Coordinates of C-alpha atoms and ligand atoms in Angstrom, one line a residue:
M1 CA 4.6 44.3 81.9
S2 CA 6.1 46.7 79.4
N3 CA 5.7 50.4 79.3
A4 CA 5.2 52.0 75.9
P5 CA 7.9 54.6 75.5
R6 CA 6.6 58.0 76.6
L7 CA 9.9 59.9 76.1
I8 CA 10.0 60.8 72.5
D9 CA 12.5 63.5 71.5
P10 CA 11.9 66.1 68.8
F11 CA 13.6 63.8 66.2
A12 CA 11.1 61.0 66.9
R13 CA 13.7 58.9 68.8
A14 CA 12.3 56.9 71.8
I15 CA 14.5 57.3 74.9
T16 CA 14.6 53.9 76.4
Y17 CA 18.2 53.8 77.9
L18 CA 19.4 55.7 81.0
R19 CA 22.9 55.8 82.2
V20 CA 23.2 56.8 85.8
S21 CA 26.3 57.9 87.6
V22 CA 25.8 57.1 91.3
T23 CA 29.0 58.7 92.6
D24 CA 31.8 60.9 91.4
R25 CA 34.3 59.1 93.7
C26 CA 36.6 56.3 92.8
D27 CA 39.3 54.1 94.4
F28 CA 41.4 54.5 91.2
R29 CA 42.8 57.6 89.5
C30 CA 43.1 56.5 85.9
V31 CA 45.4 59.0 84.2
Y32 CA 43.0 59.8 81.4
C33 CA 40.0 60.2 83.7
M34 CA 41.0 61.9 86.9
A35 CA 43.7 64.1 88.4
E36 CA 45.6 62.5 91.3
N37 CA 44.2 65.1 93.8
M38 CA 40.6 65.2 92.9
T39 CA 38.1 67.3 94.9
F40 CA 34.9 65.4 95.2
L41 CA 31.4 66.8 95.7
P42 CA 30.0 67.3 99.2
K43 CA 27.7 64.5 100.1
K44 CA 24.6 66.6 100.3
E45 CA 24.9 67.4 96.6
L46 CA 24.5 63.7 95.7
L47 CA 21.2 62.0 95.2
T48 CA 20.5 59.8 98.2
L49 CA 19.9 56.1 97.5
E50 CA 16.2 56.7 98.0
E51 CA 16.3 59.6 95.5
L52 CA 18.2 57.5 93.0
D53 CA 15.5 54.9 93.3
R54 CA 12.7 57.4 92.9
M55 CA 14.5 59.0 89.9
C56 CA 15.1 55.6 88.2
T57 CA 11.5 54.5 88.9
T58 CA 10.1 57.6 87.3
F59 CA 12.2 57.0 84.2
I60 CA 11.1 53.4 84.1
N61 CA 7.5 54.5 84.3
L62 CA 8.2 56.7 81.3
G63 CA 9.3 53.8 79.3
V64 CA 13.1 53.4 80.1
E65 CA 13.9 49.7 79.7
K66 CA 17.6 49.6 80.2
I67 CA 19.6 51.2 83.0
R68 CA 23.4 51.2 83.3
I69 CA 24.9 52.1 86.6
T70 CA 28.3 53.8 86.4
G71 CA 30.4 56.5 88.2
G72 CA 33.1 57.3 89.4
E73 CA 33.3 53.8 90.7
P74 CA 29.7 52.7 91.3
L75 CA 30.6 49.9 93.7
V76 CA 32.4 52.2 96.1
R77 CA 29.2 54.1 96.8
R78 CA 28.2 53.2 100.4
G79 CA 25.0 51.1 100.5
I80 CA 24.8 50.8 96.7
M81 CA 23.5 47.2 97.0
T82 CA 20.3 48.6 98.6
F83 CA 19.7 50.5 95.4
F84 CA 20.4 47.4 93.2
D85 CA 18.0 45.4 95.4
G86 CA 15.4 48.1 95.0
M87 CA 15.6 47.8 91.2
T88 CA 14.9 44.1 91.4
R89 CA 11.2 44.8 91.6
H90 CA 11.2 46.5 88.2
L91 CA 13.2 43.6 86.6
E92 CA 10.7 41.2 88.1
S93 CA 7.7 43.2 86.8
G94 CA 9.3 43.2 83.3
A95 CA 9.2 47.0 83.1
L96 CA 12.9 47.1 83.3
K97 CA 14.5 44.7 80.8
E98 CA 18.1 45.1 81.8
L99 CA 20.2 46.5 84.6
T100 CA 23.9 46.6 84.0
V101 CA 27.0 48.1 85.6
T102 CA 30.3 49.6 84.4
T103 CA 32.9 49.0 87.0
N104 CA 36.7 49.0 87.4
G105 CA 36.3 45.6 89.0
S106 CA 38.1 46.4 92.3
Q107 CA 35.0 45.5 94.4
L108 CA 33.6 42.7 92.4
D109 CA 35.0 40.0 94.6
R110 CA 32.8 41.4 97.3
F111 CA 29.7 42.3 95.3
A112 CA 29.4 40.0 92.3
N113 CA 27.1 37.5 93.9
D114 CA 24.9 40.2 95.3
L115 CA 24.7 41.9 91.9
Y116 CA 23.6 38.6 90.4
S117 CA 21.0 38.1 93.1
A118 CA 19.6 41.6 92.4
G119 CA 19.0 40.6 88.8
V120 CA 22.2 42.0 87.0
R121 CA 23.3 39.6 84.3
R122 CA 25.9 41.5 82.4
I123 CA 28.6 43.8 83.5
N124 CA 31.4 45.8 81.8
V125 CA 34.8 45.8 83.5
S126 CA 37.4 48.4 82.4
L127 CA 40.8 46.9 82.0
D128 CA 43.6 48.5 79.8
T129 CA 46.5 46.1 80.4
L130 CA 47.3 42.7 81.8
D131 CA 50.7 43.8 83.1
P132 CA 50.6 44.4 86.8
E133 CA 53.1 47.2 86.8
K134 CA 51.5 49.0 83.8
F135 CA 48.1 48.5 85.5
T136 CA 49.2 50.4 88.6
R137 CA 50.8 53.1 86.3
V138 CA 47.6 53.8 84.4
T139 CA 45.2 53.5 87.4
R140 CA 47.7 55.1 89.8
W141 CA 46.2 53.3 92.7
G142 CA 44.9 50.0 91.3
R143 CA 46.1 46.4 91.7
L144 CA 45.6 44.1 88.8
E145 CA 45.4 41.0 90.9
Q146 CA 42.4 42.3 92.8
V147 CA 40.6 43.1 89.5
L148 CA 41.4 39.7 88.0
R149 CA 40.1 38.0 91.1
G150 CA 36.9 40.2 90.9
I151 CA 36.4 39.2 87.3
E152 CA 36.7 35.5 88.2
T153 CA 34.2 35.8 91.0
A154 CA 31.8 37.6 88.7
R155 CA 32.0 34.9 86.1
N156 CA 31.6 32.2 88.7
A157 CA 28.5 34.1 90.0
G158 CA 27.0 33.8 86.5
L159 CA 27.6 37.3 85.3
R160 CA 28.6 37.8 81.7
V161 CA 31.6 40.0 81.6
K162 CA 32.6 42.4 78.8
I163 CA 36.0 44.0 79.0
N164 CA 36.3 47.7 78.1
T165 CA 39.8 48.8 77.1
V166 CA 40.9 52.4 76.4
A167 CA 43.2 52.4 73.4
L168 CA 46.4 54.2 74.4
K169 CA 49.2 54.5 71.9
G170 CA 52.6 53.6 73.3
F171 CA 50.9 52.0 76.3
N172 CA 48.8 49.1 75.4
E173 CA 49.4 49.0 71.7
D174 CA 51.9 46.1 72.2
E175 CA 49.3 44.2 74.2
L176 CA 46.5 44.2 71.6
F177 CA 46.8 40.5 70.8
T178 CA 47.5 39.6 74.4
L179 CA 44.3 41.2 75.4
T180 CA 42.1 39.8 72.6
D181 CA 43.6 36.3 73.1
W182 CA 42.8 36.5 76.8
C183 CA 39.3 37.6 76.2
A184 CA 38.8 34.8 73.6
R185 CA 40.2 32.2 76.0
E186 CA 37.9 33.4 78.8
D187 CA 34.9 33.8 76.4
M188 CA 34.5 37.5 77.1
D189 CA 33.6 40.1 74.6
Q190 CA 35.7 43.2 74.4
T191 CA 35.2 46.8 73.5
F192 CA 37.9 49.3 72.7
I193 CA 37.3 52.9 73.5
E194 CA 39.0 55.8 71.8
V195 CA 40.6 58.1 74.4
M196 CA 38.9 61.5 74.7
P197 CA 41.0 64.4 76.0
M198 CA 39.2 65.4 79.3
G199 CA 39.7 68.3 81.6
D200 CA 43.2 69.1 82.9
L201 CA 44.6 66.0 84.3
G202 CA 48.3 67.0 84.6
N203 CA 50.7 66.2 81.8
E204 CA 53.3 64.5 84.0
D205 CA 51.1 61.3 84.1
R206 CA 50.5 60.9 80.4
V207 CA 51.1 57.3 79.7
G208 CA 49.9 57.1 76.2
Q209 CA 48.5 59.1 73.4
Y210 CA 45.6 59.0 71.0
W211 CA 45.5 55.7 69.2
S212 CA 42.8 55.7 66.6
L213 CA 40.5 52.8 66.5
K214 CA 40.8 52.7 62.7
E215 CA 44.4 52.0 63.1
L216 CA 43.7 49.4 65.9
R217 CA 41.2 47.7 63.7
A218 CA 43.6 47.6 60.8
T219 CA 46.2 45.9 63.0
L220 CA 43.6 43.3 64.2
S221 CA 42.7 42.5 60.6
E222 CA 46.3 41.7 59.8
R223 CA 45.9 38.6 61.9
F224 CA 42.2 37.9 62.0
T225 CA 39.2 37.9 59.7
L226 CA 36.8 40.6 60.9
T227 CA 33.1 40.5 59.9
D228 CA 31.1 43.7 60.5
L229 CA 28.0 43.0 62.6
P230 CA 24.9 44.9 61.7
E231 CA 23.7 45.2 65.3
S232 CA 23.5 48.6 66.9
T233 CA 22.8 49.4 70.5
G234 CA 21.8 53.0 69.6
G235 CA 25.1 54.1 71.0
P236 CA 28.6 55.0 69.7
A237 CA 29.7 51.4 69.4
R238 CA 30.3 49.4 66.2
Y239 CA 30.8 45.6 66.4
V240 CA 32.8 43.0 64.5
R241 CA 33.1 39.3 64.9
I242 CA 36.5 37.7 64.8
E243 CA 35.9 34.6 62.7
E244 CA 38.8 32.6 64.0
T245 CA 37.7 32.9 67.6
G246 CA 34.0 33.8 67.4
Q247 CA 34.4 36.6 69.8
K248 CA 32.7 40.0 69.4
I249 CA 34.8 43.1 69.5
G250 CA 33.3 46.6 69.8
F251 CA 34.8 49.9 68.9
I252 CA 33.6 53.0 70.7
T253 CA 34.4 56.3 69.1
P254 CA 32.5 58.6 71.5
L255 CA 32.8 61.8 69.5
T256 CA 32.0 60.6 66.0
H257 CA 28.6 61.7 64.8
N258 CA 27.6 58.7 62.8
F259 CA 25.5 57.2 65.6
C260 CA 23.4 60.2 66.6
E261 CA 20.4 59.4 64.4
S262 CA 19.8 56.2 66.4
C263 CA 20.6 57.7 69.8
N264 CA 18.2 56.3 72.4
R265 CA 19.9 57.4 75.6
V266 CA 20.4 60.1 78.2
R267 CA 22.7 60.3 81.1
M268 CA 22.2 61.4 84.7
T269 CA 25.0 62.5 86.9
C270 CA 25.2 61.7 90.6
T271 CA 23.8 65.1 91.4
G272 CA 20.7 64.5 89.3
E273 CA 21.6 66.6 86.3
L274 CA 20.3 65.1 83.1
F275 CA 22.5 65.3 80.0
M276 CA 20.6 64.8 76.8
C277 CA 23.8 64.4 74.7
L278 CA 27.3 63.4 75.6
G279 CA 28.8 66.0 73.3
Q280 CA 26.8 69.0 74.6
E281 CA 26.9 70.9 77.8
D282 CA 23.1 71.5 78.0
N283 CA 21.6 69.8 81.0
A284 CA 18.5 69.8 83.2
S285 CA 18.8 69.8 87.0
L286 CA 16.2 67.2 88.2
R287 CA 17.4 67.0 91.8
D288 CA 15.8 70.3 92.9
V289 CA 12.5 69.4 91.3
L290 CA 12.6 66.0 93.0
R291 CA 13.4 67.5 96.4
A292 CA 10.8 70.2 96.2
N293 CA 8.1 67.7 95.5
P294 CA 8.6 64.8 97.9
D295 CA 5.1 63.4 97.5
D296 CA 4.2 64.3 94.0
D297 CA 6.0 62.9 90.9
A298 CA 4.1 65.0 88.4
P299 CA 6.6 68.0 88.5
L300 CA 9.5 65.6 88.0
V301 CA 7.8 63.9 85.1
A302 CA 7.1 67.3 83.5
A303 CA 10.8 68.3 84.0
I304 CA 12.0 65.1 82.4
E305 CA 9.7 65.5 79.5
R306 CA 10.8 69.2 79.0
A307 CA 14.4 68.1 79.1
I308 CA 13.8 65.3 76.5
G309 CA 12.1 68.0 74.4
R310 CA 15.5 69.7 74.2
K311 CA 17.5 66.7 73.1
P312 CA 19.6 67.9 70.2
E313 CA 19.7 66.0 66.9
G314 CA 23.4 65.3 67.4
H315 CA 26.7 66.7 68.5
D316 CA 27.2 70.3 67.6
F317 CA 29.6 70.4 64.7
D318 CA 31.0 73.7 66.0
Y319 CA 31.8 72.0 69.3
S320 CA 35.4 71.2 68.5
R321 CA 35.9 74.6 67.0
Q322 CA 34.7 76.3 70.1
K323 CA 37.2 74.3 72.0
P324 CA 40.3 74.3 69.8
D325 CA 42.1 71.8 71.9
G326 CA 39.2 69.4 71.6
Q327 CA 38.7 69.1 75.3
V328 CA 35.5 68.3 77.0
S329 CA 35.4 70.2 80.3
R330 CA 33.4 67.6 82.2
H331 CA 35.3 64.6 83.4
M332 CA 34.0 61.2 82.4
S333 CA 33.7 60.4 86.1
H334 CA 31.1 63.1 86.3
T335 CA 28.9 62.1 83.5
G336 CA 29.7 58.4 83.9
G337 CA 31.5 57.7 80.6
Ligands
SAM1 N1 34.8 53.4 87.2 C1 34.1 52.6 86.3 C2 35.0 52.1 85.2 O1 36.2 52.5 85.1 O2 34.6 51.3 84.4 C3 33.0 53.4 85.6 C4 33.1 54.8 85.2 S1 34.4 55.1 84.0 C5 34.3 56.9 83.8 C6 33.5 54.6 82.5 C7 34.4 54.3 81.3 O3 34.9 55.5 80.8 C8 35.6 53.4 81.6 O4 35.6 52.3 80.7 C9 36.8 54.3 81.3 O5 37.9 53.6 80.8 C10 36.2 55.3 80.4 N2 37.0 56.6 80.3 C11 37.3 57.4 81.3 N3 38.0 58.5 80.9 C12 38.0 58.4 79.6 C13 38.6 59.2 78.5 N4 39.2 60.3 78.8 N5 38.5 58.7 77.2 C14 37.8 57.6 77.0 N6 37.3 56.8 77.9 C15 37.4 57.1 79.2
SF4_2 FE1 37.8 55.5 88.3 FE2 36.7 54.5 86.2 FE3 37.7 56.9 86.1 FE4 39.3 54.9 86.3 S1 38.0 55.3 84.6 S2 39.4 56.8 87.5 S3 38.2 53.5 87.5 S4 36.0 56.3 87.3

């Protein structure tokens, strides 16, 4: 079964992709993402696992075909496998075409097989360095060995793994080829993400600075032949193939505007706020509507449709001017990256 898209925004874009943050908590404290002493939301603010299921099911009924689960660290949310198991019915019916996860990899050793059983086939694992000491420095609390073990378990379970790497000048610049060679050897695609200045994370922990992906790409092309790939996922990623190794490399520049015209996605936070655009603050609170109508989905559907009706054409060009330091006040762990 496939649902015809029912969520069409004012610019005739069909919204078929939902990213869902299932927790704001994390077992790491990556320096570009969180402060060391984070205050997390009280539990009652969060959507329960049942509410998450109802919310996602409603979006699927409205034509969403792809859901990515993120966080915080999604796999530290207690009972999260119950949620994944619940989504299996939508994968089996064909209404949901793909269920994916973005994870820091720390819990994969435990959960990779369960994810596969639930119907997940591809995951993104964030990894910025292959040096154990640097890994602990950038994540503050993480251990590289645990993540590498998790990746291995995931691949043995049959999950296709893509590595997400935040480009940090003076931090992983010298590991560019080590990382791409490792991904090529292990047959994993890789995506580089341009670092966004987020919130106030404390300057003492700055491990790197802005490294433009244009520059990174130029360095890659000194050694490899890069062929642009036409494919677009409707998101801020552009892809190339490295001819010498056959691997696919993505470049994510989250705040560029050149992808807005094909934007097919919205994001939901763990408290049920729907963000129609990563670069804008406008959001719709769906949680209260959901809680106020436990037996009737119609008001929730109406609230979602109203929100999609407000999806902007693209990032606001004045946005960076309003915030001269270029900061986005929300943390990535809140909107789910
Ligand atoms: N905890 C999971 C993880 O690390 O993959 C999922 C959530 S995390 C917020 C999602 C992605 O956002 C990660 O790949 C992370 O590297 C990226 N990210 C976090 N803060 C960022 C920032 N300031 N700029 C660019 N990417 C960032
Ligand atoms: Fe946690 Fe992911 Fe943020 Fe790192 S990037 S602190 S792993 S949520």
